Amino acid sequence: MVCLILASVFGASEESAALNALTSSALRSPSYSGSIEDVFVNPATLPLLRDQKLFKVSVATSESYNTSLFGSTPSPFLQNLNTEIQGTVTSGSLAVSAKFSNRLRDKRITEDGRGLFDVYTGVDIELDLGYRIGNNFSFGFRLGGGNSLSRQGKEIKGPVGVIENALFSPYEKVSGSERFSSTVGILVFNDNLSFGMTTKSIIGEGISMDGFFRRLMGNTTLALSFIGDRYSAEGDLNLIVPRIGGSLTGMGIGEERSLTIGGDISLQFLKNAYLDVGMKYLYLAGSDGISNILSFSMLGVMDDFSLGLNISVDFLGEYDLLPSLVFTYSN
């Protein structure tokens, strides 16, 4: 708790690059560890990477669909497209990430049947530090920030239009888009059980001591998970490794309160070749209403390459189908 309070003084506004297609998978949780994507959720997992890679490059695309618009709007499969390119360099207890993102928002149809979008481009930089103490404890800090540019009311018909607007068109700075955030996390673990805790930026203007502790609790996530043994008693890889976990955010008083329950099964063919399949249920009560989201995720890893697929269904949200695809290369 002392670590959480001390680190929170670096906080300011919204979360930056960490929460994106790389972390929305059912295979991510503050209590999971082993991959660089876990570090984006909880920086305390940085000392626990399964493979020590110098760098990783990820290309991700995701959408948020209102399926009721299928068949009744121009380019129905182009509604809220997100495209992200992120590079991460790691060295010991340090990781530095940079992300370029391009987002389509606020689709509207003109009287002559054209589809217009507002296009947002963002650049974010993130610094993660993580340290391990003994055999059962680690902690970490994250500082991140960036800003956004926009183009308003642009006609986009397909992939070519997305590329043209992302790379070859002038943008205007979005007023107030500067963002700076901090996250601090801890992880307590043994061979099979893991407990994780993270908190996001909690310091703001005019906050009383009572308000400080309310924001501390409201922005804190607690997570617990169990994972089967990766290796047998003889030192061989186990073919099937199950994992289950759950997390709680907001403690009933945060602006966004959520409960997550999930599980996955990893099929280990080789040390650097495996298939991970999982499902996650998320109940989220936030400023935009209540969401009940069920996610199915699949991740295939072969040496330096990986391909992840995530399909989520929001039973109460305006955008009820949320697919994403993530390709990564690391070395």
PDB file of C-alpha atoms in Angstrom, residues 28-282:
ATOM      1  CA  ARG A  28      -4.541 -10.878 -19.793  1.00  0.00           C
ATOM      2  CA  SER A  29      -5.008 -10.031 -16.106  1.00  0.00           C
ATOM      3  CA  PRO A  30      -3.046  -8.096 -13.422  1.00  0.00           C
ATOM      4  CA  SER A  31      -2.191 -11.452 -11.837  1.00  0.00           C
ATOM      5  CA  TYR A  32      -0.939 -13.138 -15.045  1.00  0.00           C
ATOM      6  CA  SER A  33       2.727 -12.998 -16.023  1.00  0.00           C
ATOM      7  CA  GLY A  34       5.125 -14.306 -18.649  1.00  0.00           C
ATOM      8  CA  SER A  35       4.705 -12.049 -21.708  1.00  0.00           C
ATOM      9  CA  ILE A  36       5.367  -8.407 -22.491  1.00  0.00           C
ATOM     10  CA  GLU A  37       1.606  -7.888 -22.930  1.00  0.00           C
ATOM     11  CA  ASP A  38       1.198  -8.773 -19.248  1.00  0.00           C
ATOM     12  CA  VAL A  39       3.607  -5.932 -18.425  1.00  0.00           C
ATOM     13  CA  PHE A  40       1.208  -3.460 -20.093  1.00  0.00           C
ATOM     14  CA  VAL A  41      -1.458  -4.614 -17.615  1.00  0.00           C
ATOM     15  CA  ASN A  42       0.761  -4.811 -14.526  1.00  0.00           C
ATOM     16  CA  PRO A  43       4.342  -3.436 -14.653  1.00  0.00           C
ATOM     17  CA  ALA A  44       5.287  -5.707 -11.735  1.00  0.00           C
ATOM     18  CA  THR A  45       5.386  -8.631 -14.190  1.00  0.00           C
ATOM     19  CA  LEU A  46       8.386  -7.179 -16.067  1.00  0.00           C
ATOM     20  CA  PRO A  47      10.967  -9.281 -14.128  1.00  0.00           C
ATOM     21  CA  LEU A  48       8.929 -12.444 -14.853  1.00  0.00           C
ATOM     22  CA  LEU A  49       9.042 -12.571 -18.657  1.00  0.00           C
ATOM     23  CA  ARG A  50       9.016 -16.105 -20.040  1.00  0.00           C
ATOM     24  CA  ASP A  51      11.464 -15.207 -22.828  1.00  0.00           C
ATOM     25  CA  GLN A  52      14.022 -12.420 -22.605  1.00  0.00           C
ATOM     26  CA  LYS A  53      13.521 -10.569 -25.889  1.00  0.00           C
ATOM     27  CA  LEU A  54      15.291  -7.330 -26.719  1.00  0.00           C
ATOM     28  CA  PHE A  55      12.414  -5.848 -28.710  1.00  0.00           C
ATOM     29  CA  LYS A  56       8.880  -6.604 -29.835  1.00  0.00           C
ATOM     30  CA  VAL A  57       6.852  -4.966 -32.606  1.00  0.00           C
ATOM     31  CA  SER A  58       3.075  -5.360 -32.672  1.00  0.00           C
ATOM     32  CA  VAL A  59       0.529  -4.476 -35.335  1.00  0.00           C
ATOM     33  CA  ALA A  60      -3.066  -4.572 -34.167  1.00  0.00           C
ATOM     34  CA  THR A  61      -6.433  -3.827 -35.709  1.00  0.00           C
ATOM     35  CA  SER A  62      -9.746  -3.799 -33.864  1.00  0.00           C
ATOM     36  CA  GLU A  63     -13.343  -2.760 -34.445  1.00  0.00           C
ATOM     37  CA  SER A  64     -16.461  -1.957 -32.422  1.00  0.00           C
ATOM     38  CA  TYR A  65     -19.556  -2.924 -34.410  1.00  0.00           C
ATOM     39  CA  ASN A  66     -23.182  -2.023 -33.997  1.00  0.00           C
ATOM     40  CA  THR A  67     -24.497  -5.074 -35.801  1.00  0.00           C
ATOM     41  CA  SER A  68     -27.935  -3.498 -36.320  1.00  0.00           C
ATOM     42  CA  LEU A  69     -26.270  -1.247 -38.907  1.00  0.00           C
ATOM     43  CA  PHE A  70     -25.134  -4.174 -41.056  1.00  0.00           C
ATOM     44  CA  GLY A  71     -26.909  -3.913 -44.400  1.00  0.00           C
ATOM     45  CA  SER A  72     -28.370  -0.466 -43.687  1.00  0.00           C
ATOM     46  CA  THR A  73     -25.348   1.830 -43.974  1.00  0.00           C
ATOM     47  CA  PRO A  74     -22.544   2.402 -46.497  1.00  0.00           C
ATOM     48  CA  SER A  75     -19.394   0.392 -45.683  1.00  0.00           C
ATOM     49  CA  PRO A  76     -21.089  -1.420 -42.749  1.00  0.00           C
ATOM     50  CA  PHE A  77     -17.864  -3.195 -41.745  1.00  0.00           C
ATOM     51  CA  LEU A  78     -16.103   0.146 -41.245  1.00  0.00           C
ATOM     52  CA  GLN A  79     -17.518   1.782 -38.108  1.00  0.00           C
ATOM     53  CA  ASN A  80     -14.939   2.389 -35.352  1.00  0.00           C
ATOM     54  CA  LEU A  81     -11.726   0.995 -36.774  1.00  0.00           C
ATOM     55  CA  ASN A  82      -8.611   1.168 -34.574  1.00  0.00           C
ATOM     56  CA  THR A  83      -5.173   0.504 -36.061  1.00  0.00           C
ATOM     57  CA  GLU A  84      -2.129   0.424 -33.790  1.00  0.00           C
ATOM     58  CA  ILE A  85       1.597  -0.048 -34.309  1.00  0.00           C
ATOM     59  CA  GLN A  86       3.580  -0.455 -31.126  1.00  0.00           C
ATOM     60  CA  GLY A  87       7.255  -1.100 -30.512  1.00  0.00           C
ATOM     61  CA  THR A  88       8.769  -2.127 -27.179  1.00  0.00           C
ATOM     62  CA  VAL A  89      12.405  -2.421 -26.166  1.00  0.00           C
ATOM     63  CA  THR A  90      13.283  -4.306 -22.966  1.00  0.00           C
ATOM     64  CA  SER A  91      16.507  -4.506 -21.023  1.00  0.00           C
ATOM     65  CA  GLY A  92      16.563  -6.090 -17.594  1.00  0.00           C
ATOM     66  CA  SER A  93      14.152  -4.203 -15.351  1.00  0.00           C
ATOM     67  CA  LEU A  94      13.306  -1.533 -17.968  1.00  0.00           C
ATOM     68  CA  ALA A  95      10.885  -1.460 -20.905  1.00  0.00           C
ATOM     69  CA  VAL A  96      10.237   1.494 -23.232  1.00  0.00           C
ATOM     70  CA  SER A  97       7.263   1.504 -25.617  1.00  0.00           C
ATOM     71  CA  ALA A  98       6.089   3.831 -28.365  1.00  0.00           C
ATOM     72  CA  LYS A  99       2.703   3.536 -30.052  1.00  0.00           C
ATOM     73  CA  PHE A 100       1.152   5.113 -33.122  1.00  0.00           C
ATOM     74  CA  SER A 101      -2.626   4.755 -33.343  1.00  0.00           C
ATOM     75  CA  ASN A 102      -5.236   5.732 -35.910  1.00  0.00           C
ATOM     76  CA  ARG A 103      -8.915   5.701 -34.930  1.00  0.00           C
ATOM     77  CA  LEU A 104     -12.154   6.287 -36.823  1.00  0.00           C
ATOM     78  CA  ARG A 105     -15.005   7.766 -34.776  1.00  0.00           C
ATOM     79  CA  ASP A 106     -18.479   9.319 -35.067  1.00  0.00           C
ATOM     80  CA  LYS A 107     -19.596   7.807 -38.355  1.00  0.00           C
ATOM     81  CA  ARG A 108     -22.526   9.624 -39.920  1.00  0.00           C
ATOM     82  CA  ILE A 109     -24.354   9.274 -43.221  1.00  0.00           C
ATOM     83  CA  THR A 110     -24.983  12.299 -45.454  1.00  0.00           C
ATOM     84  CA  GLU A 111     -28.166  12.835 -47.442  1.00  0.00           C
ATOM     85  CA  ASP A 112     -26.430  11.634 -50.586  1.00  0.00           C
ATOM     86  CA  GLY A 113     -25.370   8.371 -48.876  1.00  0.00           C
ATOM     87  CA  ARG A 114     -21.721   9.104 -48.092  1.00  0.00           C
ATOM     88  CA  GLY A 115     -20.105   7.877 -44.886  1.00  0.00           C
ATOM     89  CA  LEU A 116     -18.164  10.562 -42.997  1.00  0.00           C
ATOM     90  CA  PHE A 117     -15.776   9.954 -40.078  1.00  0.00           C
ATOM     91  CA  ASP A 118     -13.742  11.945 -37.632  1.00  0.00           C
ATOM     92  CA  VAL A 119     -10.177  10.575 -37.785  1.00  0.00           C
ATOM     93  CA  TYR A 120      -7.917  10.671 -34.725  1.00  0.00           C
ATOM     94  CA  THR A 121      -4.208   9.927 -34.675  1.00  0.00           C
ATOM     95  CA  GLY A 122      -2.296   9.532 -31.444  1.00  0.00           C
ATOM     96  CA  VAL A 123       1.305   9.043 -30.387  1.00  0.00           C
ATOM     97  CA  ASP A 124       2.085   7.634 -26.935  1.00  0.00           C
ATOM     98  CA  ILE A 125       5.307   6.814 -25.119  1.00  0.00           C
ATOM     99  CA  GLU A 126       5.470   4.580 -22.073  1.00  0.00           C
ATOM    100  CA  LEU A 127       8.196   3.698 -19.581  1.00  0.00           C
ATOM    101  CA  ASP A 128       7.903   0.594 -17.384  1.00  0.00           C
ATOM    102  CA  LEU A 129      10.175  -0.345 -14.477  1.00  0.00           C
ATOM    103  CA  GLY A 130       9.910  -3.649 -12.630  1.00  0.00           C
ATOM    104  CA  TYR A 131      11.903  -5.247  -9.847  1.00  0.00           C
ATOM    105  CA  ARG A 132      11.846  -8.670  -8.243  1.00  0.00           C
ATOM    106  CA  ILE A 133      12.551  -9.171  -4.540  1.00  0.00           C
ATOM    107  CA  GLY A 134      13.259 -12.758  -3.511  1.00  0.00           C
ATOM    108  CA  ASN A 135      11.320 -15.673  -4.923  1.00  0.00           C
ATOM    109  CA  ASN A 136       7.759 -14.498  -4.318  1.00  0.00           C
ATOM    110  CA  PHE A 137       7.407 -10.724  -4.743  1.00  0.00           C
ATOM    111  CA  SER A 138       7.820  -8.085  -7.452  1.00  0.00           C
ATOM    112  CA  PHE A 139       6.705  -4.507  -7.967  1.00  0.00           C
ATOM    113  CA  GLY A 140       6.695  -2.064 -10.855  1.00  0.00           C
ATOM    114  CA  PHE A 141       5.923   1.462 -12.039  1.00  0.00           C
ATOM    115  CA  ARG A 142       4.676   2.893 -15.318  1.00  0.00           C
ATOM    116  CA  LEU A 143       4.761   6.445 -16.624  1.00  0.00           C
ATOM    117  CA  GLY A 144       3.085   7.212 -19.930  1.00  0.00           C
ATOM    118  CA  GLY A 145       1.862  10.109 -21.993  1.00  0.00           C
ATOM    119  CA  GLY A 146       0.996  11.414 -25.429  1.00  0.00           C
ATOM    120  CA  ASN A 147      -1.390  13.564 -27.425  1.00  0.00           C
ATOM    121  CA  SER A 148      -3.801  13.355 -30.361  1.00  0.00           C
ATOM    122  CA  LEU A 149      -4.443  15.006 -33.716  1.00  0.00           C
ATOM    123  CA  SER A 150      -7.696  14.936 -35.689  1.00  0.00           C
ATOM    124  CA  ARG A 151      -9.340  15.375 -39.066  1.00  0.00           C
ATOM    125  CA  GLN A 152     -13.059  16.095 -39.029  1.00  0.00           C
ATOM    126  CA  GLY A 153     -15.763  14.895 -41.403  1.00  0.00           C
ATOM    127  CA  LYS A 154     -13.664  12.874 -43.847  1.00  0.00           C
ATOM    128  CA  GLU A 155     -15.209  10.462 -46.343  1.00  0.00           C
ATOM    129  CA  ILE A 156     -13.706   6.972 -46.093  1.00  0.00           C
ATOM    130  CA  LYS A 157     -14.993   4.104 -48.207  1.00  0.00           C
ATOM    131  CA  GLY A 158     -12.522   1.306 -47.494  1.00  0.00           C
ATOM    132  CA  PRO A 159      -8.973   0.292 -46.549  1.00  0.00           C
ATOM    133  CA  VAL A 160      -7.352   2.605 -49.102  1.00  0.00           C
ATOM    134  CA  GLY A 161      -9.158   5.583 -47.595  1.00  0.00           C
ATOM    135  CA  VAL A 162      -8.056   4.560 -44.113  1.00  0.00           C
ATOM    136  CA  ILE A 163      -4.394   4.483 -45.190  1.00  0.00           C
ATOM    137  CA  GLU A 164      -4.648   7.780 -47.055  1.00  0.00           C
ATOM    138  CA  ASN A 165      -6.130   9.570 -44.057  1.00  0.00           C
ATOM    139  CA  ALA A 166      -3.698   7.978 -41.617  1.00  0.00           C
ATOM    140  CA  LEU A 167      -0.459   8.700 -43.480  1.00  0.00           C
ATOM    141  CA  PHE A 168      -0.892  11.322 -46.179  1.00  0.00           C
ATOM    142  CA  SER A 169      -3.287  13.951 -44.811  1.00  0.00           C
ATOM    143  CA  PRO A 170      -2.753  16.974 -42.535  1.00  0.00           C
ATOM    144  CA  TYR A 171      -4.161  16.905 -39.004  1.00  0.00           C
ATOM    145  CA  GLU A 172      -5.086  19.514 -36.442  1.00  0.00           C
ATOM    146  CA  LYS A 173      -4.116  19.242 -32.791  1.00  0.00           C
ATOM    147  CA  VAL A 174      -6.975  18.240 -30.492  1.00  0.00           C
ATOM    148  CA  SER A 175      -7.299  20.798 -27.729  1.00  0.00           C
ATOM    149  CA  GLY A 176      -6.801  19.244 -24.306  1.00  0.00           C
ATOM    150  CA  SER A 177      -5.698  15.898 -25.745  1.00  0.00           C
ATOM    151  CA  GLU A 178      -2.429  15.836 -23.812  1.00  0.00           C
ATOM    152  CA  ARG A 179      -2.424  12.883 -21.460  1.00  0.00           C
ATOM    153  CA  PHE A 180      -0.125  11.747 -18.719  1.00  0.00           C
ATOM    154  CA  SER A 181      -0.670   8.729 -16.547  1.00  0.00           C
ATOM    155  CA  SER A 182       0.978   6.497 -14.013  1.00  0.00           C
ATOM    156  CA  THR A 183       0.369   2.964 -12.870  1.00  0.00           C
ATOM    157  CA  VAL A 184       1.957   1.067 -10.035  1.00  0.00           C
ATOM    158  CA  GLY A 185       1.616  -2.641  -9.428  1.00  0.00           C
ATOM    159  CA  ILE A 186       2.680  -5.422  -7.127  1.00  0.00           C
ATOM    160  CA  LEU A 187       2.686  -9.180  -7.599  1.00  0.00           C
ATOM    161  CA  VAL A 188       2.895 -11.889  -4.940  1.00  0.00           C
ATOM    162  CA  PHE A 189       3.355 -15.353  -6.407  1.00  0.00           C
ATOM    163  CA  ASN A 190       4.541 -18.919  -6.064  1.00  0.00           C
ATOM    164  CA  ASP A 191       4.602 -21.772  -8.559  1.00  0.00           C
ATOM    165  CA  ASN A 192       0.819 -21.970  -8.932  1.00  0.00           C
ATOM    166  CA  LEU A 193      -0.895 -19.015  -7.225  1.00  0.00           C
ATOM    167  CA  SER A 194      -0.521 -15.329  -8.020  1.00  0.00           C
ATOM    168  CA  PHE A 195      -2.007 -12.196  -6.475  1.00  0.00           C
ATOM    169  CA  GLY A 196      -1.739  -8.892  -8.327  1.00  0.00           C
ATOM    170  CA  MET A 197      -2.650  -5.323  -7.428  1.00  0.00           C
ATOM    171  CA  THR A 198      -2.529  -2.231  -9.638  1.00  0.00           C
ATOM    172  CA  THR A 199      -3.669   1.347  -9.246  1.00  0.00           C
ATOM    173  CA  LYS A 200      -3.928   4.101 -11.844  1.00  0.00           C
ATOM    174  CA  SER A 201      -3.406   7.870 -11.486  1.00  0.00           C
ATOM    175  CA  ILE A 202      -5.284   9.197  -8.486  1.00  0.00           C
ATOM    176  CA  ILE A 203      -3.928  12.693  -7.814  1.00  0.00           C
ATOM    177  CA  GLY A 204      -6.041  15.643  -8.967  1.00  0.00           C
ATOM    178  CA  GLU A 205      -6.793  19.258  -8.134  1.00  0.00           C
ATOM    179  CA  GLY A 206      -8.819  20.095  -5.041  1.00  0.00           C
ATOM    180  CA  ILE A 207      -8.957  16.568  -3.643  1.00  0.00           C
ATOM    181  CA  SER A 208      -9.348  16.241   0.124  1.00  0.00           C
ATOM    182  CA  MET A 209      -7.715  13.484   2.142  1.00  0.00           C
ATOM    183  CA  ASP A 210     -11.030  11.634   2.136  1.00  0.00           C
ATOM    184  CA  GLY A 211     -11.268  12.114  -1.618  1.00  0.00           C
ATOM    185  CA  PHE A 212      -7.705  10.873  -2.017  1.00  0.00           C
ATOM    186  CA  PHE A 213      -8.449   7.546  -0.367  1.00  0.00           C
ATOM    187  CA  ARG A 214     -11.721   7.181  -2.262  1.00  0.00           C
ATOM    188  CA  ARG A 215      -9.864   7.624  -5.563  1.00  0.00           C
ATOM    189  CA  LEU A 216      -7.139   5.283  -4.361  1.00  0.00           C
ATOM    190  CA  MET A 217      -9.686   2.538  -3.738  1.00  0.00           C
ATOM    191  CA  GLY A 218     -11.721   3.395  -6.819  1.00  0.00           C
ATOM    192  CA  ASN A 219      -8.740   3.119  -9.179  1.00  0.00           C
ATOM    193  CA  THR A 220      -7.291  -0.039  -7.670  1.00  0.00           C
ATOM    194  CA  THR A 221      -7.646  -3.508  -9.195  1.00  0.00           C
ATOM    195  CA  LEU A 222      -7.181  -6.715  -7.209  1.00  0.00           C
ATOM    196  CA  ALA A 223      -6.617  -9.973  -9.079  1.00  0.00           C
ATOM    197  CA  LEU A 224      -6.044 -13.599  -8.127  1.00  0.00           C
ATOM    198  CA  SER A 225      -5.187 -16.527 -10.390  1.00  0.00           C
ATOM    199  CA  PHE A 226      -4.175 -20.181 -10.372  1.00  0.00           C
ATOM    200  CA  ILE A 227      -1.996 -21.764 -13.072  1.00  0.00           C
ATOM    201  CA  GLY A 228      -1.039 -25.379 -13.568  1.00  0.00           C
ATOM    202  CA  ASP A 229       2.571 -26.562 -13.723  1.00  0.00           C
ATOM    203  CA  ARG A 230       4.385 -25.836 -16.983  1.00  0.00           C
ATOM    204  CA  TYR A 231       6.814 -28.683 -16.326  1.00  0.00           C
ATOM    205  CA  SER A 232       6.344 -32.207 -15.028  1.00  0.00           C
ATOM    206  CA  ALA A 233       8.248 -33.669 -12.072  1.00  0.00           C
ATOM    207  CA  GLU A 234      10.740 -35.096 -14.612  1.00  0.00           C
ATOM    208  CA  GLY A 235      11.403 -31.621 -16.096  1.00  0.00           C
ATOM    209  CA  ASP A 236       9.423 -32.151 -19.302  1.00  0.00           C
ATOM    210  CA  LEU A 237       6.915 -29.649 -20.687  1.00  0.00           C
ATOM    211  CA  ASN A 238       3.331 -30.493 -19.782  1.00  0.00           C
ATOM    212  CA  LEU A 239       1.173 -30.552 -22.910  1.00  0.00           C
ATOM    213  CA  ILE A 240      -1.842 -28.959 -21.207  1.00  0.00           C
ATOM    214  CA  VAL A 241      -1.530 -26.084 -18.725  1.00  0.00           C
ATOM    215  CA  PRO A 242      -4.828 -24.683 -17.318  1.00  0.00           C
ATOM    216  CA  ARG A 243      -5.225 -21.238 -15.775  1.00  0.00           C
ATOM    217  CA  ILE A 244      -8.167 -19.523 -14.066  1.00  0.00           C
ATOM    218  CA  GLY A 245      -8.418 -16.068 -12.549  1.00  0.00           C
ATOM    219  CA  GLY A 246     -10.597 -13.183 -11.528  1.00  0.00           C
ATOM    220  CA  SER A 247     -10.229  -9.478 -10.806  1.00  0.00           C
ATOM    221  CA  LEU A 248     -12.155  -6.696  -9.078  1.00  0.00           C
ATOM    222  CA  THR A 249     -11.829  -2.991  -9.910  1.00  0.00           C
ATOM    223  CA  GLY A 250     -13.397   0.038  -8.232  1.00  0.00           C
ATOM    224  CA  MET A 251     -14.249  -1.519  -4.863  1.00  0.00           C
ATOM    225  CA  GLY A 252     -17.826  -0.327  -5.326  1.00  0.00           C
ATOM    226  CA  ILE A 253     -16.907   3.382  -5.230  1.00  0.00           C
ATOM    227  CA  GLY A 254     -14.889   3.960  -8.401  1.00  0.00           C
ATOM    228  CA  GLU A 255     -16.168   5.723 -11.501  1.00  0.00           C
ATOM    229  CA  GLU A 256     -15.742   2.415 -13.320  1.00  0.00           C
ATOM    230  CA  ARG A 257     -16.461  -0.727 -11.313  1.00  0.00           C
ATOM    231  CA  SER A 258     -15.826  -4.088 -12.886  1.00  0.00           C
ATOM    232  CA  LEU A 259     -15.716  -7.777 -12.102  1.00  0.00           C
ATOM    233  CA  THR A 260     -13.830 -10.172 -14.370  1.00  0.00           C
ATOM    234  CA  ILE A 261     -13.771 -13.979 -14.344  1.00  0.00           C
ATOM    235  CA  GLY A 262     -11.849 -15.983 -16.918  1.00  0.00           C
ATOM    236  CA  GLY A 263      -9.816 -19.023 -17.752  1.00  0.00           C
ATOM    237  CA  ASP A 264      -7.661 -20.447 -20.494  1.00  0.00           C
ATOM    238  CA  ILE A 265      -5.795 -23.558 -21.560  1.00  0.00           C
ATOM    239  CA  SER A 266      -2.307 -23.509 -23.020  1.00  0.00           C
ATOM    240  CA  LEU A 267      -1.159 -26.335 -25.293  1.00  0.00           C
ATOM    241  CA  GLN A 268       2.646 -26.452 -25.102  1.00  0.00           C
ATOM    242  CA  PHE A 269       4.027 -28.221 -28.145  1.00  0.00           C
ATOM    243  CA  LEU A 270       7.552 -26.842 -27.596  1.00  0.00           C
ATOM    244  CA  LYS A 271       9.049 -24.250 -25.251  1.00  0.00           C
ATOM    245  CA  ASN A 272       8.652 -21.564 -27.911  1.00  0.00           C
ATOM    246  CA  ALA A 273       5.641 -23.011 -29.719  1.00  0.00           C
ATOM    247  CA  TYR A 274       2.266 -23.078 -28.013  1.00  0.00           C
ATOM    248  CA  LEU A 275      -1.424 -22.348 -28.481  1.00  0.00           C
ATOM    249  CA  ASP A 276      -3.406 -20.501 -25.820  1.00  0.00           C
ATOM    250  CA  VAL A 277      -7.224 -20.460 -25.859  1.00  0.00           C
ATOM    251  CA  GLY A 278      -9.351 -18.691 -23.271  1.00  0.00           C
ATOM    252  CA  MET A 279     -12.677 -17.082 -22.356  1.00  0.00           C
ATOM    253  CA  LYS A 280     -13.462 -14.122 -20.104  1.00  0.00           C
ATOM    254  CA  TYR A 281     -16.630 -12.587 -18.665  1.00  0.00           C
ATOM    255  CA  LEU A 282     -16.528  -8.878 -17.774  1.00  0.00           C
TER     256      LEU A 282
END
